[in-house]
mmCIF file of C-alpha atoms in Angstrom:
data_model
loop_
_atom_site.group_PDB
_atom_site.id
_atom_site.type_symbol
_atom_site.label_atom_id
_atom_site.label_comp_id
_atom_site.label_asym_id
_atom_site.label_seq_id
_atom_site.Cartn_x
_atom_site.Cartn_y
_atom_site.Cartn_z
ATOM 1 C CA PHE A 57 -35.865 26.987 82.571
ATOM 2 C CA MET A 58 -39.208 25.393 83.450
ATOM 3 C CA SER A 59 -42.421 27.381 83.723
ATOM 4 C CA LYS A 60 -44.675 27.072 86.769
ATOM 5 C CA GLU A 61 -47.090 24.964 84.697
ATOM 6 C CA ASP A 62 -44.289 22.596 83.664
ATOM 7 C CA ASN A 63 -43.181 22.287 87.286
ATOM 8 C CA VAL A 64 -46.704 21.409 88.389
ATOM 9 C CA TYR A 65 -47.103 18.834 85.605
ATOM 10 C CA GLU A 66 -43.805 17.140 86.484
ATOM 11 C CA CYS A 67 -44.870 17.012 90.146
ATOM 12 C CA TYR A 68 -48.123 15.251 89.290
ATOM 13 C CA LYS A 69 -46.362 12.902 86.876
ATOM 14 C CA HIS A 70 -43.787 11.906 89.485
ATOM 15 C CA VAL A 71 -46.355 11.247 92.205
ATOM 16 C CA LEU A 72 -48.805 9.329 89.993
ATOM 17 C CA GLN A 73 -46.089 7.146 88.474
ATOM 18 C CA ASN A 74 -43.394 6.703 91.121
ATOM 19 C CA VAL A 75 -44.883 7.347 94.569
ATOM 20 C CA PHE A 76 -48.386 6.043 93.915
ATOM 21 C CA SER A 77 -47.011 3.369 91.582
ATOM 22 C CA LEU A 78 -50.069 1.118 91.275
ATOM 23 C CA HIS A 79 -50.412 -0.467 87.826
ATOM 24 C CA CYS A 80 -53.469 -2.749 87.624
ATOM 25 C CA ASP A 81 -56.483 -3.215 85.377
ATOM 26 C CA ASP A 82 -59.242 -3.398 87.983
ATOM 27 C CA ILE A 83 -60.030 -3.670 91.692
ATOM 28 C CA SER A 84 -59.862 -7.477 91.665
ATOM 29 C CA THR A 85 -56.127 -7.413 90.850
ATOM 30 C CA VAL A 86 -55.081 -4.815 93.453
ATOM 31 C CA ASN A 87 -52.899 -6.207 96.241
ATOM 32 C CA LEU A 88 -53.979 -4.747 99.593
ATOM 33 C CA ASP A 89 -50.482 -4.870 101.110
ATOM 34 C CA ASP A 90 -49.046 -3.015 98.100
ATOM 35 C CA ILE A 91 -51.620 -0.230 98.306
ATOM 36 C CA LYS A 92 -51.051 0.174 102.055
ATOM 37 C CA GLU A 93 -47.317 0.514 101.419
ATOM 38 C CA MET A 94 -48.015 3.257 98.858
ATOM 39 C CA GLU A 95 -50.190 5.049 101.414
ATOM 40 C CA ARG A 96 -47.307 4.986 103.892
ATOM 41 C CA ALA A 97 -44.951 6.298 101.204
ATOM 42 C CA LEU A 98 -47.281 9.228 100.485
ATOM 43 C CA ALA A 99 -47.364 10.124 104.182
ATOM 44 C CA ASP A 100 -43.547 10.152 104.447
ATOM 45 C CA PRO A 101 -42.238 13.681 103.689
ATOM 46 C CA GLY A 102 -38.786 12.365 102.789
ATOM 47 C CA TRP A 103 -39.585 11.768 99.112
ATOM 48 C CA ILE A 104 -40.735 15.384 98.706
ATOM 49 C CA LYS A 105 -37.337 16.777 99.681
ATOM 50 C CA ALA A 106 -35.516 14.261 97.491
ATOM 51 C CA PHE A 107 -37.586 15.164 94.424
ATOM 52 C CA THR A 108 -37.549 18.952 94.889
ATOM 53 C CA ASP A 109 -33.741 19.042 95.071
ATOM 54 C CA GLY A 110 -33.656 18.725 91.283
ATOM 55 C CA PHE A 111 -35.885 21.764 90.669
ATOM 56 C CA GLN A 112 -34.988 25.437 90.414
ATOM 57 C CA ASN A 113 -38.280 26.643 91.905
ATOM 58 C CA LYS A 114 -38.261 24.456 94.992
ATOM 59 C CA LYS A 115 -40.975 26.440 96.795
ATOM 60 C CA ILE A 116 -43.648 25.864 94.120
ATOM 61 C CA CYS A 117 -42.619 22.247 93.742
ATOM 62 C CA ARG A 118 -42.688 21.550 97.481
ATOM 63 C CA ARG A 119 -46.077 23.211 97.946
ATOM 64 C CA THR A 120 -47.541 21.321 94.973
ATOM 65 C CA LEU A 121 -46.236 17.949 96.144
ATOM 66 C CA LYS A 122 -47.584 18.435 99.675
ATOM 67 C CA ASP A 123 -50.997 19.309 98.265
ATOM 68 C CA ILE A 124 -51.024 16.309 95.906
ATOM 69 C CA SER A 125 -49.921 13.974 98.694
ATOM 70 C CA ARG A 126 -52.625 15.165 101.090
ATOM 71 C CA LYS A 127 -55.414 14.855 98.531
ATOM 72 C CA LEU A 128 -54.214 11.603 96.985
ATOM 73 C CA GLN A 129 -54.172 9.928 100.397
ATOM 74 C CA GLN A 130 -57.962 10.277 100.526
ATOM 75 C CA PHE A 131 -58.186 8.570 97.118
ATOM 76 C CA VAL A 132 -55.965 5.748 98.410
ATOM 77 C CA TRP A 133 -58.076 5.332 101.566
ATOM 78 C CA GLN A 134 -61.180 4.892 99.422
ATOM 79 C CA LEU A 135 -59.326 2.395 97.238
ATOM 80 C CA ILE A 136 -58.219 0.407 100.301
ATOM 81 C CA TYR A 137 -61.825 0.278 101.497
ATOM 82 C CA MET A 138 -63.009 -0.947 98.083
ATOM 83 C CA VAL A 139 -60.310 -3.637 97.871
ATOM 84 C CA ARG A 140 -61.206 -4.847 101.375
ATOM 85 C CA THR A 141 -64.864 -4.934 100.371
ATOM 86 C CA HIS A 142 -64.085 -6.880 97.198
ATOM 87 C CA HIS A 143 -62.097 -9.520 99.090
ATOM 88 C CA GLY A 144 -64.409 -9.471 102.114
ATOM 89 C CA GLN A 145 -67.327 -11.570 103.244
ATOM 90 C CA GLU A 146 -69.644 -13.215 100.757
ATOM 91 C CA GLY A 147 -72.513 -10.925 99.858
ATOM 92 C CA GLU A 148 -70.461 -7.744 100.042
ATOM 93 C CA LYS A 149 -69.762 -6.082 96.730
ATOM 94 C CA VAL A 150 -68.131 -2.981 95.353
ATOM 95 C CA THR A 151 -70.943 -0.646 94.324
ATOM 96 C CA GLU A 152 -71.396 2.001 91.669
ATOM 97 C CA GLU A 153 -71.443 4.621 94.432
ATOM 98 C CA MET A 154 -68.015 3.473 95.634
ATOM 99 C CA TYR A 155 -66.580 3.871 92.136
ATOM 100 C CA GLN A 156 -68.180 7.301 91.920
ATOM 101 C CA GLU A 157 -66.555 8.374 95.186
ATOM 102 C CA LEU A 158 -63.213 6.977 94.002
ATOM 103 C CA PHE A 159 -63.367 9.085 90.835
ATOM 104 C CA VAL A 160 -64.482 12.196 92.743
ATOM 105 C CA LEU A 161 -61.479 11.910 95.072
ATOM 106 C CA PHE A 162 -59.159 11.375 92.099
ATOM 107 C CA ALA A 163 -60.511 14.501 90.368
ATOM 108 C CA LYS A 164 -60.134 16.535 93.560
ATOM 109 C CA THR A 165 -56.436 15.655 93.577
ATOM 110 C CA PHE A 166 -56.096 18.146 90.690
ATOM 111 C CA GLY A 167 -57.786 20.971 92.584
ATOM 112 C CA LEU A 168 -61.129 20.515 90.835
ATOM 113 C CA HIS A 169 -64.314 21.430 92.686
ATOM 114 C CA ILE A 170 -66.748 18.583 92.097
ATOM 115 C CA LEU A 171 -70.246 18.117 93.502
ATOM 116 C CA SER A 172 -71.715 14.619 93.627
ATOM 117 C CA GLY A 173 -74.594 12.606 95.021
ATOM 118 C CA GLY A 174 -77.139 14.609 97.011
ATOM 119 C CA ASN A 175 -75.209 17.844 96.410
ATOM 120 C CA VAL A 176 -76.099 17.876 92.710
ATOM 121 C CA ASN A 177 -79.051 20.000 91.653
ATOM 122 C CA GLN A 178 -81.883 18.914 89.398
ATOM 123 C CA TYR A 179 -81.543 20.460 85.933
ATOM 124 C CA GLY A 180 -84.288 20.796 83.354
ATOM 125 C CA LEU A 181 -84.525 21.134 79.590
ATOM 126 C CA ILE A 182 -87.643 22.793 78.159
ATOM 127 C CA ALA A 183 -88.320 21.652 74.593
ATOM 128 C CA GLY A 184 -91.319 23.466 73.140
ATOM 129 C CA GLU A 185 -94.701 21.871 73.759
ATOM 130 C CA SER A 186 -93.075 18.518 74.518
ATOM 131 C CA GLY A 187 -92.569 19.700 78.067
ATOM 132 C CA ARG A 188 -89.746 19.811 80.554
ATOM 133 C CA PHE A 189 -87.170 17.048 80.728
ATOM 134 C CA VAL A 190 -85.336 16.684 84.029
ATOM 135 C CA THR A 191 -81.834 15.322 84.584
ATOM 136 C CA ILE A 192 -79.693 14.859 87.675
ATOM 137 C CA PRO A 193 -76.050 14.139 86.788
ATOM 138 C CA ASP A 194 -74.040 11.852 89.044
ATOM 139 C CA ALA A 195 -71.623 14.738 89.544
ATOM 140 C CA VAL A 196 -70.686 18.127 88.094
ATOM 141 C CA ILE A 197 -67.358 19.934 87.937
ATOM 142 C CA CYS A 198 -67.974 23.602 88.613
ATOM 143 C CA HIS A 199 -66.558 26.816 90.038
ATOM 144 C CA PRO A 200 -66.971 26.962 93.841
ATOM 145 C CA MET A 201 -67.188 30.750 94.250
ATOM 146 C CA THR A 202 -69.488 32.168 91.553
ATOM 147 C CA GLU A 203 -72.936 33.587 92.346
ATOM 148 C CA GLU A 204 -74.629 31.228 89.865
ATOM 149 C CA ASP A 205 -73.729 27.715 88.716
ATOM 150 C CA GLN A 206 -70.759 27.768 86.349
ATOM 151 C CA ILE A 207 -70.291 24.168 85.201
ATOM 152 C CA CYS A 208 -67.572 22.913 82.883
ATOM 153 C CA ALA A 209 -68.267 19.152 82.957
ATOM 154 C CA VAL A 210 -71.007 16.659 83.785
ATOM 155 C CA VAL A 211 -70.042 13.260 85.177
ATOM 156 C CA GLN A 212 -71.934 10.057 84.469
ATOM 157 C CA VAL A 213 -71.123 6.811 86.277
ATOM 158 C CA THR A 214 -72.037 3.568 84.511
ATOM 159 C CA GLU A 215 -72.785 0.279 86.194
ATOM 160 C CA CYS A 216 -70.030 -2.277 86.741
ATOM 161 C CA GLN A 217 -70.756 -5.970 87.295
ATOM 162 C CA LEU A 218 -68.663 -8.899 88.528
ATOM 163 C CA ASN A 219 -68.074 -11.952 86.375
ATOM 164 C CA GLY A 220 -68.165 -15.421 87.860
ATOM 165 C CA ASP A 221 -64.406 -15.273 88.520
ATOM 166 C CA ASN A 222 -64.834 -11.983 90.438
ATOM 167 C CA SER A 223 -63.209 -9.943 87.678
ATOM 168 C CA ILE A 224 -64.932 -6.773 86.522
ATOM 169 C CA GLN A 225 -67.331 -6.881 83.602
ATOM 170 C CA ARG A 226 -67.419 -3.538 81.824
ATOM 171 C CA SER A 227 -70.683 -2.051 80.617
ATOM 172 C CA SER A 228 -68.901 -1.023 77.404
ATOM 173 C CA SER A 229 -65.884 -2.332 75.536
ATOM 174 C CA PRO A 230 -62.607 -0.382 75.794
ATOM 175 C CA ASP A 231 -62.519 2.835 73.758
ATOM 176 C CA HIS A 232 -66.151 2.371 72.719
ATOM 177 C CA VAL A 233 -69.216 4.207 73.990
ATOM 178 C CA GLY A 234 -72.522 2.575 73.059
ATOM 179 C CA GLY A 235 -75.418 4.446 71.472
ATOM 180 C CA ASP A 236 -77.709 4.260 74.519
ATOM 181 C CA LEU A 237 -74.971 5.549 76.789
ATOM 182 C CA GLN A 238 -74.154 8.348 74.346
ATOM 183 C CA SER A 239 -77.802 9.419 74.225
ATOM 184 C CA LYS A 240 -78.128 9.541 78.005
ATOM 185 C CA HIS A 241 -74.844 11.415 78.339
ATOM 186 C CA VAL A 242 -75.800 14.003 75.702
ATOM 187 C CA GLY A 243 -79.182 14.403 77.406
ATOM 188 C CA GLN A 244 -77.449 15.255 80.673
ATOM 189 C CA SER A 245 -75.192 17.742 78.881
ATOM 190 C CA LEU A 246 -78.204 19.446 77.289
ATOM 191 C CA GLY A 247 -80.011 19.712 80.621
ATOM 192 C CA VAL A 248 -77.016 21.446 82.195
ATOM 193 C CA LEU A 249 -76.183 23.569 79.123
ATOM 194 C CA PRO A 250 -77.792 26.829 80.414
ATOM 195 C CA TYR A 251 -75.356 26.669 83.351
ATOM 196 C CA SER A 252 -72.270 25.977 81.246
ATOM 197 C CA VAL A 253 -69.216 28.143 81.853
ATOM 198 C CA PHE A 254 -68.906 28.177 78.040
ATOM 199 C CA GLY A 255 -72.305 29.846 77.650
ATOM 200 C CA GLU A 256 -74.684 27.634 75.669
ATOM 201 C CA ARG A 257 -71.978 26.609 73.220
ATOM 202 C CA GLY A 258 -70.931 23.341 74.793
ATOM 203 C CA MET A 259 -69.913 21.256 77.757
ATOM 204 C CA PHE A 260 -67.265 18.748 78.742
ATOM 205 C CA GLY A 261 -68.387 15.381 80.026
ATOM 206 C CA ILE A 262 -66.785 12.475 81.852
ATOM 207 C CA LEU A 263 -67.998 8.879 81.647
ATOM 208 C CA VAL A 264 -66.839 6.744 84.573
ATOM 209 C CA ASP A 265 -66.997 2.973 84.037
ATOM 210 C CA GLY A 266 -65.484 1.367 87.114
ATOM 211 C CA THR A 267 -61.952 2.765 87.134
ATOM 212 C CA ASN A 268 -62.062 3.610 83.411
ATOM 213 C CA VAL A 269 -62.663 7.188 82.281
ATOM 214 C CA ASN A 270 -63.749 8.664 78.929
ATOM 215 C CA ILE A 271 -63.690 12.424 78.323
ATOM 216 C CA SER A 272 -66.397 13.838 76.035
ATOM 217 C CA VAL A 273 -66.774 17.201 74.323
ATOM 218 C CA PHE A 274 -70.252 18.438 73.367
ATOM 219 C CA LYS A 275 -70.077 21.396 70.953
ATOM 220 C CA THR A 276 -72.736 23.552 69.323
ATOM 221 C CA ASP A 277 -73.479 27.221 68.627
ATOM 222 C CA SER A 278 -75.246 29.655 70.932
ATOM 223 C CA SER A 279 -78.565 29.373 69.062
ATOM 224 C CA TYR A 280 -78.890 25.587 69.424
ATOM 225 C CA TYR A 281 -80.406 25.579 72.910
ATOM 226 C CA GLN A 282 -82.815 28.402 72.058
ATOM 227 C CA LYS A 283 -84.104 26.422 69.077
ATOM 228 C CA LEU A 284 -84.748 23.423 71.316
ATOM 229 C CA TYR A 285 -86.498 25.683 73.811
ATOM 230 C CA ASN A 286 -88.792 26.895 71.028
ATOM 231 C CA GLY A 287 -89.640 23.346 70.007
ATOM 232 C CA CYS A 288 -87.364 23.067 66.976
ATOM 233 C CA LEU A 289 -85.027 20.111 66.510
ATOM 234 C CA PRO A 290 -81.849 21.435 64.883
ATOM 235 C CA LYS A 291 -80.049 19.043 62.557
ATOM 236 C CA ASN A 292 -76.294 18.738 62.198
ATOM 237 C CA GLU A 293 -75.736 21.730 64.482
ATOM 238 C CA ALA A 294 -74.154 19.887 67.405
ATOM 239 C CA SER A 295 -71.438 17.281 67.796
ATOM 240 C CA VAL A 296 -70.112 15.074 70.571
ATOM 241 C CA THR A 297 -66.728 13.378 70.568
ATOM 242 C CA PHE A 298 -65.235 10.905 73.033
ATOM 243 C CA SER A 299 -61.625 10.353 74.012
ATOM 244 C CA LYS A 300 -60.035 6.966 74.318
ATOM 245 C CA GLN A 301 -60.465 5.227 77.660
ATOM 246 C CA TYR A 302 -58.095 5.936 80.560
ATOM 247 C CA ASN A 303 -57.793 3.579 83.533
ATOM 248 C CA ILE A 304 -56.887 5.476 86.712
ATOM 249 C CA LEU A 305 -55.480 2.302 88.298
ATOM 250 C CA ARG A 306 -52.794 2.219 85.583
ATOM 251 C CA LYS A 307 -49.738 4.484 85.443
ATOM 252 C CA ASP A 308 -50.342 5.421 81.809
ATOM 253 C CA GLY A 309 -54.039 6.121 82.443
ATOM 254 C CA ARG A 310 -53.348 8.437 85.375
ATOM 255 C CA THR A 311 -50.623 10.260 83.452
ATOM 256 C CA GLU A 312 -52.922 10.817 80.455
ATOM 257 C CA CYS A 313 -55.461 12.506 82.754
ATOM 258 C CA ILE A 314 -53.061 15.074 84.232
ATOM 259 C CA GLN A 315 -53.147 17.756 81.530
ATOM 260 C CA THR A 316 -56.898 17.410 80.941
ATOM 261 C CA PHE A 317 -57.863 17.838 84.594
ATOM 262 C CA LEU A 318 -55.397 20.661 85.224
ATOM 263 C CA HIS A 319 -56.717 22.459 82.127
ATOM 264 C CA LEU A 320 -60.332 22.117 83.326
ATOM 265 C CA LYS A 321 -59.427 24.064 86.460
ATOM 266 C CA LYS A 322 -57.599 26.707 84.416
ATOM 267 C CA LEU A 323 -60.604 27.103 82.105
ATOM 268 C CA LEU A 324 -62.959 27.636 85.048
ATOM 269 C CA GLU A 325 -60.678 30.282 86.530
ATOM 270 C CA TYR A 326 -60.036 32.034 83.215
ATOM 271 C CA LEU A 327 -63.655 32.176 82.008
ATOM 272 C CA THR A 328 -65.039 33.359 85.362
ATOM 273 C CA ILE A 329 -62.043 35.617 86.120
ATOM 274 C CA LYS A 330 -61.977 34.047 89.586
ATOM 275 C CA SER A 331 -59.191 31.797 90.825
ATOM 276 C CA PHE A 332 -59.680 29.267 93.612
ATOM 277 C CA PRO A 333 -57.342 27.029 95.682
#
């Protein structure tokens, strides 16, 4: 017997490995014809029936697969546009904003509500007499139906540059987050901390470097922010940890993200006592 959660996980795993079967390292190695074929496969309802036949709870499975397919198609359309841009006329380039949109659409595949770009508010951190420090995250993952902001993760997109051979040059080495990037990321987490769904005890974060993703966890106690507000600089009372890097163009990278992103949605619903589609 499989629980509803297990059914949902297996649905995501099947789609992200076998229907959307892309397995590349970066945009420069994506074949446009292959990605178009995957888009056509997602739009064909035949695979949904074939996969659900092996499940006891066919209704949940069918509904989940239809939802994944519909949302993932938007991710694929953005990817097609980026691949065309990369292989297009001289002078055109894939921008940081395109990578940000690609990640946003990927996150939305898991039912997450994510605000990005001009939809993101300006957040401020008051630190004693030093003044007010302002931050605007690239995106935030939050609950869509609460009266006040209830944020569970801040998203930071790092710059990606092309090498001379048109391959992607990462701003950080795999599985490593540099000190400057850590500082900026923690600063964004602190600025948003008063609006955290976890109170002022912490915040998840997501670093997006091209198609690579790191998950961060910022943890502290409830008095940490108040001490900063009063002008004190607490020592050894907060910690930040980073996951290994996941590449959403790779099968293994997408699969590794499934549980994390599904759990973020569950946390938002549980802590606010409000579910959302």
